[in-house]
Amino acid sequence: MVILKLASFEEAIKLKEWINATEEKIQMIEKNHTWLLVDRPSNKNIIKPRWIYKTKMNIDDTINKLKARLVAKGYPQLPGVDFSETFAPVAKLDTIRLLLALAA
């Protein structure tokens, strides 16, 4: 039996299916070179991670996939100390349409 909603990593490591989902995510992180381990600067805070678990369902309510995500618990960060700017460069949908039209 698979638990559809998990509250913690401690719950997940008790079930083989969730362990497999977690290991799959770790393999993808390593394969994609998502991060690089570095020495900790003495004047910086460490942002701790947290595992999030989600069950992807099919239309007929059967389980499609068990998904694990590793996220940063960024709430203890201090502006000006841990970061200086926050933005995400995102293209507008009109710009994407224009580029697709020009490429066609």
Tab-separated table of N, CA and C in Angstrom:
chain	number	residue	atom	x	y	z
A	1	MET	N	0.840	-1.192	0.000
A	1	MET	CA	0.000	0.000	0.000
A	1	MET	C	0.878	1.246	0.000
A	2	VAL	N	0.525	2.226	-0.780
A	2	VAL	CA	1.276	3.471	-0.883
A	2	VAL	C	0.504	4.568	-0.174
A	3	ILE	N	1.213	5.312	0.666
A	3	ILE	CA	0.596	6.475	1.299
A	3	ILE	C	0.650	7.611	0.289
A	4	LEU	N	-0.497	8.196	-0.013
A	4	LEU	CA	-0.560	9.210	-1.062
A	4	LEU	C	0.015	10.542	-0.629
A	5	LYS	N	-0.110	10.893	0.642
A	5	LYS	CA	0.392	12.180	1.100
A	5	LYS	C	1.301	11.959	2.299
A	6	LEU	N	2.518	12.438	2.202
A	6	LEU	CA	3.491	12.281	3.274
A	6	LEU	C	3.794	13.624	3.904
A	7	ALA	N	4.071	13.591	5.193
A	7	ALA	CA	4.382	14.827	5.899
A	7	ALA	C	5.882	15.043	6.046
A	8	SER	N	6.671	13.967	5.946
A	8	SER	CA	8.093	14.135	6.230
A	8	SER	C	8.951	13.079	5.535
A	9	PHE	N	10.250	13.346	5.535
A	9	PHE	CA	11.242	12.412	5.019
A	9	PHE	C	11.235	11.133	5.856
A	10	GLU	N	11.036	11.289	7.162
A	10	GLU	CA	11.010	10.140	8.067
A	10	GLU	C	9.906	9.153	7.688
A	11	GLU	N	8.770	9.666	7.251
A	11	GLU	CA	7.685	8.795	6.779
A	11	GLU	C	8.071	8.117	5.467
A	12	ALA	N	8.703	8.866	4.577
A	12	ALA	CA	9.028	8.360	3.240
A	12	ALA	C	10.021	7.210	3.282
A	13	ILE	N	11.005	7.276	4.165
A	13	ILE	CA	12.044	6.235	4.169
A	13	ILE	C	11.550	4.910	4.740
A	14	LYS	N	10.316	4.879	5.187
A	14	LYS	CA	9.733	3.626	5.680
A	14	LYS	C	9.078	2.818	4.557
A	15	LEU	N	8.912	3.433	3.394
A	15	LEU	CA	8.212	2.780	2.286
A	15	LEU	C	9.108	2.706	1.049
A	16	LYS	N	9.230	1.513	0.500
A	16	LYS	CA	10.127	1.277	-0.638
A	16	LYS	C	9.803	2.173	-1.830
A	17	GLU	N	8.516	2.364	-2.123
A	17	GLU	CA	8.122	3.162	-3.285
A	17	GLU	C	8.615	4.606	-3.164
A	18	TRP	N	8.523	5.164	-1.962
A	18	TRP	CA	8.968	6.542	-1.760
A	18	TRP	C	10.493	6.635	-1.721
A	19	ILE	N	11.154	5.595	-1.222
A	19	ILE	CA	12.621	5.562	-1.263
A	19	ILE	C	13.078	5.582	-2.717
A	20	ASN	N	12.414	4.798	-3.568
A	20	ASN	CA	12.755	4.772	-4.997
A	20	ASN	C	12.561	6.144	-5.639
A	21	ALA	N	11.467	6.838	-5.297
A	21	ALA	CA	11.212	8.172	-5.851
A	21	ALA	C	12.291	9.154	-5.401
A	22	THR	N	12.707	9.045	-4.137
A	22	THR	CA	13.754	9.923	-3.603
A	22	THR	C	15.084	9.646	-4.292
A	23	GLU	N	15.433	8.377	-4.439
A	23	GLU	CA	16.688	8.014	-5.104
A	23	GLU	C	16.695	8.452	-6.562
A	24	GLU	N	15.545	8.343	-7.225
A	24	GLU	CA	15.438	8.787	-8.620
A	24	GLU	C	15.721	10.285	-8.726
A	25	LYS	N	15.197	11.061	-7.791
A	25	LYS	CA	15.422	12.509	-7.810
A	25	LYS	C	16.891	12.826	-7.551
A	26	ILE	N	17.510	12.137	-6.607
A	26	ILE	CA	18.931	12.364	-6.319
A	26	ILE	C	19.774	12.045	-7.549
A	27	GLN	N	19.448	10.956	-8.249
A	27	GLN	CA	20.178	10.599	-9.469
A	27	GLN	C	20.041	11.683	-10.535
A	28	MET	N	18.845	12.253	-10.677
A	28	MET	CA	18.635	13.317	-11.667
A	28	MET	C	19.409	14.580	-11.283
A	29	ILE	N	19.449	14.896	-9.996
A	29	ILE	CA	20.210	16.058	-9.523
A	29	ILE	C	21.683	15.878	-9.871
A	30	GLU	N	22.209	14.684	-9.612
A	30	GLU	CA	23.612	14.414	-9.919
A	30	GLU	C	23.866	14.404	-11.427
A	31	LYS	N	22.970	13.785	-12.199
A	31	LYS	CA	23.131	13.696	-13.651
A	31	LYS	C	23.135	15.080	-14.301
A	32	ASN	N	22.264	15.968	-13.818
A	32	ASN	CA	22.137	17.306	-14.394
A	32	ASN	C	23.114	18.318	-13.801
A	33	HIS	N	23.978	17.867	-12.902
A	33	HIS	CA	24.943	18.767	-12.250
A	33	HIS	C	24.224	19.995	-11.685
A	34	THR	N	23.145	19.731	-10.940
A	34	THR	CA	22.304	20.802	-10.411
A	34	THR	C	23.052	21.680	-9.425
A	35	TRP	N	23.961	21.101	-8.661
A	35	TRP	CA	24.718	21.909	-7.719
A	35	TRP	C	26.153	21.429	-7.637
A	36	LEU	N	26.954	22.246	-6.996
A	36	LEU	CA	28.362	21.951	-6.800
A	36	LEU	C	28.652	22.103	-5.315
A	37	LEU	N	29.233	21.084	-4.708
A	37	LEU	CA	29.577	21.178	-3.299
A	37	LEU	C	30.792	22.079	-3.137
A	38	VAL	N	30.692	23.024	-2.220
A	38	VAL	CA	31.779	23.959	-1.952
A	38	VAL	C	31.991	24.045	-0.446
A	39	ASP	N	33.130	24.576	-0.052
A	39	ASP	CA	33.374	24.820	1.367
A	39	ASP	C	32.467	25.943	1.841
A	40	ARG	N	32.002	25.828	3.068
A	40	ARG	CA	31.097	26.839	3.621
A	40	ARG	C	31.888	28.081	4.033
A	41	PRO	N	31.502	29.247	3.491
A	41	PRO	CA	32.120	30.485	3.966
A	41	PRO	C	31.713	30.725	5.421
A	42	SER	N	32.642	31.168	6.238
A	42	SER	CA	32.366	31.330	7.673
A	42	SER	C	31.319	32.398	7.963
A	43	ASN	N	31.133	33.347	7.055
A	43	ASN	CA	30.196	34.445	7.304
A	43	ASN	C	28.831	34.233	6.651
A	44	LYS	N	28.529	33.018	6.213
A	44	LYS	CA	27.259	32.753	5.528
A	44	LYS	C	26.419	31.738	6.292
A	45	ASN	N	25.109	31.897	6.183
A	45	ASN	CA	24.175	30.944	6.770
A	45	ASN	C	23.973	29.779	5.811
A	46	ILE	N	23.716	28.612	6.361
A	46	ILE	CA	23.400	27.454	5.533
A	46	ILE	C	21.889	27.364	5.413
A	47	ILE	N	21.416	27.208	4.190
A	47	ILE	CA	19.984	27.052	3.947
A	47	ILE	C	19.714	25.556	3.909
A	48	LYS	N	18.916	25.092	4.848
A	48	LYS	CA	18.650	23.662	4.949
A	48	LYS	C	17.630	23.225	3.897
A	49	PRO	N	17.746	21.972	3.445
A	49	PRO	CA	16.785	21.457	2.465
A	49	PRO	C	15.615	20.744	3.140
A	50	ARG	N	14.593	20.492	2.352
A	50	ARG	CA	13.436	19.718	2.806
A	50	ARG	C	12.909	18.926	1.619
A	51	TRP	N	12.534	17.683	1.863
A	51	TRP	CA	11.937	16.855	0.824
A	51	TRP	C	10.434	17.069	0.802
A	52	ILE	N	9.884	17.222	-0.399
A	52	ILE	CA	8.441	17.331	-0.609
A	52	ILE	C	8.030	16.123	-1.449
A	53	TYR	N	6.971	15.466	-1.038
A	53	TYR	CA	6.508	14.266	-1.736
A	53	TYR	C	5.104	14.479	-2.270
A	54	LYS	N	4.903	14.061	-3.522
A	54	LYS	CA	3.603	14.236	-4.160
A	54	LYS	C	3.276	12.999	-4.990
A	55	THR	N	2.004	12.641	-4.978
A	55	THR	CA	1.530	11.528	-5.791
A	55	THR	C	0.821	12.092	-7.012
A	56	LYS	N	1.327	11.775	-8.195
A	56	LYS	CA	0.685	12.187	-9.442
A	56	LYS	C	-0.360	11.137	-9.798
A	57	MET	N	-1.577	11.589	-10.062
A	57	MET	CA	-2.682	10.669	-10.326
A	57	MET	C	-3.086	10.706	-11.797
A	58	ASN	N	-3.610	9.592	-12.282
A	58	ASN	CA	-4.210	9.518	-13.611
A	58	ASN	C	-5.647	10.027	-13.525
A	59	ILE	N	-6.275	10.195	-14.666
A	59	ILE	CA	-7.661	10.668	-14.710
A	59	ILE	C	-8.596	9.713	-13.978
A	60	ASP	N	-8.293	8.416	-14.032
A	60	ASP	CA	-9.165	7.425	-13.383
A	60	ASP	C	-8.806	7.181	-11.910
A	61	ASP	N	-8.066	8.095	-11.304
A	61	ASP	CA	-7.663	8.039	-9.888
A	61	ASP	C	-6.713	6.891	-9.544
A	62	THR	N	-6.015	6.355	-10.527
A	62	THR	CA	-4.948	5.403	-10.242
A	62	THR	C	-3.641	6.183	-10.152
A	63	ILE	N	-2.665	5.609	-9.476
A	63	ILE	CA	-1.389	6.299	-9.284
A	63	ILE	C	-0.589	6.278	-10.577
A	64	ASN	N	-0.173	7.449	-11.026
A	64	ASN	CA	0.664	7.581	-12.211
A	64	ASN	C	2.133	7.516	-11.809
A	65	LYS	N	2.515	8.348	-10.819
A	65	LYS	CA	3.918	8.445	-10.438
A	65	LYS	C	4.028	9.013	-9.036
A	66	LEU	N	5.028	8.538	-8.307
A	66	LEU	CA	5.366	9.121	-7.019
A	66	LEU	C	6.535	10.065	-7.257
A	67	LYS	N	6.397	11.303	-6.826
A	67	LYS	CA	7.401	12.319	-7.115
A	67	LYS	C	7.998	12.873	-5.841
A	68	ALA	N	9.311	13.019	-5.845
A	68	ALA	CA	10.022	13.636	-4.731
A	68	ALA	C	10.711	14.891	-5.248
A	69	ARG	N	10.683	15.952	-4.443
A	69	ARG	CA	11.372	17.200	-4.789
A	69	ARG	C	12.213	17.628	-3.601
A	70	LEU	N	13.383	18.138	-3.863
A	70	LEU	CA	14.239	18.681	-2.819
A	70	LEU	C	14.193	20.195	-2.938
A	71	VAL	N	13.722	20.850	-1.883
A	71	VAL	CA	13.574	22.302	-1.912
A	71	VAL	C	14.393	22.931	-0.794
A	72	ALA	N	14.724	24.189	-0.972
A	72	ALA	CA	15.448	24.935	0.054
A	72	ALA	C	14.455	25.617	0.982
A	73	LYS	N	14.729	25.525	2.267
A	73	LYS	CA	13.912	26.241	3.249
A	73	LYS	C	14.509	27.646	3.369
A	74	GLY	N	14.103	28.517	2.465
A	74	GLY	CA	14.719	29.832	2.359
A	74	GLY	C	14.241	30.866	3.348
A	75	TYR	N	13.276	30.542	4.199
A	75	TYR	CA	12.720	31.552	5.093
A	75	TYR	C	13.701	32.120	6.118
A	76	PRO	N	14.809	31.432	6.499
A	76	PRO	CA	15.724	32.091	7.443
A	76	PRO	C	16.719	33.044	6.776
A	77	GLN	N	16.615	33.228	5.459
A	77	GLN	CA	17.546	34.116	4.767
A	77	GLN	C	17.300	35.569	5.155
A	78	LEU	N	18.381	36.328	5.172
A	78	LEU	CA	18.295	37.746	5.504
A	78	LEU	C	18.646	38.582	4.282
A	79	PRO	N	17.756	39.526	3.895
A	79	PRO	CA	18.069	40.398	2.758
A	79	PRO	C	19.347	41.195	3.026
A	80	GLY	N	20.198	41.274	2.016
A	80	GLY	CA	21.445	42.001	2.155
A	80	GLY	C	22.571	41.164	2.742
A	81	VAL	N	22.230	40.056	3.379
A	81	VAL	CA	23.240	39.159	3.941
A	81	VAL	C	23.347	37.902	3.079
A	82	ASP	N	22.224	37.225	2.896
A	82	ASP	CA	22.201	35.983	2.129
A	82	ASP	C	21.876	36.200	0.655
A	83	PHE	N	21.264	37.323	0.328
A	83	PHE	CA	20.945	37.639	-1.063
A	83	PHE	C	20.776	39.142	-1.190
A	84	SER	N	20.924	39.639	-2.425
A	84	SER	CA	20.756	41.078	-2.634
A	84	SER	C	19.616	41.380	-3.596
A	85	GLU	N	19.356	40.509	-4.546
A	85	GLU	CA	18.284	40.743	-5.509
A	85	GLU	C	17.442	39.483	-5.645
A	86	THR	N	16.157	39.682	-5.907
A	86	THR	CA	15.289	38.534	-6.182
A	86	THR	C	14.478	38.829	-7.435
A	87	PHE	N	14.719	38.059	-8.466
A	87	PHE	CA	13.937	38.178	-9.689
A	87	PHE	C	14.141	36.914	-10.505
A	88	ALA	N	13.229	36.677	-11.390
A	88	ALA	CA	13.346	35.551	-12.311
A	88	ALA	C	13.066	36.075	-13.711
A	89	PRO	N	14.057	36.023	-14.599
A	89	PRO	CA	13.828	36.500	-15.955
A	89	PRO	C	12.862	35.571	-16.694
A	90	VAL	N	11.690	36.086	-17.000
A	90	VAL	CA	10.649	35.289	-17.647
A	90	VAL	C	10.181	36.020	-18.900
A	91	ALA	N	10.108	35.287	-19.996
A	91	ALA	CA	9.635	35.883	-21.243
A	91	ALA	C	8.112	35.954	-21.243
A	92	LYS	N	7.580	37.049	-21.784
A	92	LYS	CA	6.128	37.172	-21.919
A	92	LYS	C	5.647	36.225	-23.014
A	93	LEU	N	4.421	35.773	-22.885
A	93	LEU	CA	3.853	34.844	-23.858
A	93	LEU	C	3.847	35.453	-25.264
A	94	ASP	N	3.583	36.758	-25.371
A	94	ASP	CA	3.594	37.419	-26.681
A	94	ASP	C	4.974	37.332	-27.335
A	95	THR	N	6.026	37.458	-26.540
A	95	THR	CA	7.389	37.369	-27.065
A	95	THR	C	7.672	35.967	-27.595
A	96	ILE	N	7.242	34.966	-26.859
A	96	ILE	CA	7.439	33.577	-27.295
A	96	ILE	C	6.684	33.314	-28.591
A	97	ARG	N	5.454	33.812	-28.679
A	97	ARG	CA	4.665	33.638	-29.911
A	97	ARG	C	5.346	34.300	-31.100
A	98	LEU	N	5.882	35.498	-30.882
A	98	LEU	CA	6.566	36.212	-31.952
A	98	LEU	C	7.774	35.414	-32.435
A	99	LEU	N	8.573	34.892	-31.511
A	99	LEU	CA	9.741	34.104	-31.895
A	99	LEU	C	9.346	32.837	-32.646
A	100	LEU	N	8.275	32.190	-32.212
A	100	LEU	CA	7.805	30.991	-32.913
A	100	LEU	C	7.298	31.330	-34.311
A	101	ALA	N	6.621	32.472	-34.438
A	101	ALA	CA	6.121	32.891	-35.752
A	101	ALA	C	7.283	33.211	-36.692
A	102	LEU	N	8.311	33.863	-36.169
A	102	LEU	CA	9.473	34.189	-36.997
A	102	LEU	C	10.242	32.932	-37.404
A	103	ALA	N	10.270	31.952	-36.530
A	103	ALA	CA	11.000	30.715	-36.821
A	103	ALA	C	10.251	29.829	-37.812
A	104	ALA	N	8.940	30.006	-37.917
A	104	ALA	CA	8.135	29.132	-38.783
A	104	ALA	C	8.306	29.451	-40.245
